[in-house]
Amino acid sequence: MKIKFLIRMEKDKYVKEILKLKKEKNAVILAHNYQLPEIQDIADFVGDSLGLSIEASKTKADIIIFCGVDFMAETAKILNPNKKVLIPEKAICPMAMMLHPEEILSAKEKFKEKNPVVVLYVNTHASCKALSDYACTSANAVKVINSINNDTIIFGPDANLADYVKKHTNKNIIAIPKFGNCPTHHKISVSDVREAKAKYPNAKFIAHPECRKDVLEMADFIGSTEQMIKFVRTSEDKEFIIGTEIGIIHRLRKENPGKKFYPVADTAICPNMKMTTLESVYNALKFERYEINLDKEVMDKARKSIERMIAII
Ligand code: 13P
Ligand code: SF4
């Protein structure tokens, strides 16, 4: 077995080398709002799943370095089948692992009399997206579903997002699997929110729709990570309790120096989002690893559902 020795350098040296390699190889670095601060700081674009998909669809770069988790890098590859898409660490999304193609096929069969439309959260693997009619993100799930001319919607894998969507549409939403969730958001509890509100009585509580229904009922604002950033930017309030993964607080503090941010729970950390380091980004660029490779037919089918989503917004 060939062992590749990781090259260790000081932080500044990594940054310098990353910028140099990026230019040499005409690469672009896309990073999700939950990435470590130093990764957000070297990225060309930082955003939510929707913003990153749109950015990936527009890029002129030859190589996309995707600092996030597997389904996000897959989405970038689906939208750029002829480009090299690299994920610096093999970071997975546990929620995306909760849905399998067989479950989609059996739900379609079970409800076939109702001619259901399949809408899948972007947090799914390409093999599932290939079986869907539309993709959606937390930023546009309600809009996508309301635009569909059919009453029965098969939706997965996030049951909390499904509950949120049910509240904002008149459609019959069938959640698959029944209890799919994001472990990081699902463990945020009502008592976490109560404690934070007692400690910071002047703060607004903003939450991600992957949180449980009872937690969302306590929120002053609900939205995707980018929508939360926009809400804070335009709000006159000065203090915010953050009901999502704590990585977003780096951007919030950087862009709003006069405002204060408190995580609703110190445990709101997605370990997969924290795997990517400057060292792994450097190695991704230097050794062009780890490349995302997907079956062409799967990509062609999955692309249709992503493009249908992009066309709605
Ligand atoms: P956003 O699309 O809101 O950035 O969310 C992605 C995600 O994985 C949330 O856990
Ligand atoms: Fe997946 Fe949750 Fe991590 Fe987002 S925060 S990548 S949904 S596990």
Coordinates of N, CA and C in Angstrom, one line a residue, residues 105-116 152 154:
L105 N -38.6 4.3 -4.5 CA -39.4 3.5 -5.5 C -40.6 2.9 -4.8
S106 N -40.4 2.4 -3.5 CA -41.6 1.8 -2.9 C -42.7 2.8 -2.5
A107 N -42.3 4.0 -2.1 CA -43.3 5.1 -1.9 C -44.0 5.5 -3.1
K108 N -43.3 5.5 -4.3 CA -43.9 5.9 -5.5 C -45.0 4.8 -5.9
E109 N -44.6 3.5 -5.6 CA -45.5 2.4 -5.9 C -46.7 2.5 -5.0
K110 N -46.5 2.7 -3.7 CA -47.6 2.7 -2.7 C -48.6 3.8 -3.0
F111 N -48.1 4.9 -3.5 CA -49.1 6.0 -3.7 C -49.4 6.3 -5.2
K112 N -49.1 5.3 -6.0 CA -49.2 5.5 -7.5 C -50.5 6.1 -8.0
E113 N -51.6 5.7 -7.3 CA -52.9 6.2 -7.7 C -53.0 7.7 -7.6
K114 N -52.3 8.3 -6.7 CA -52.3 9.8 -6.5 C -51.3 10.5 -7.4
N115 N -50.6 9.7 -8.2 CA -49.6 10.3 -9.2 C -48.6 11.3 -8.4
P116 N -48.0 10.8 -7.4 CA -47.2 11.7 -6.6 C -46.0 12.3 -7.3
T152 N -50.1 15.5 -4.1 CA -49.4 14.6 -3.3 C -47.9 14.6 -3.6
I154 N -44.1 13.3 -2.4 CA -43.2 12.5 -1.6 C -42.0 13.3 -1.3

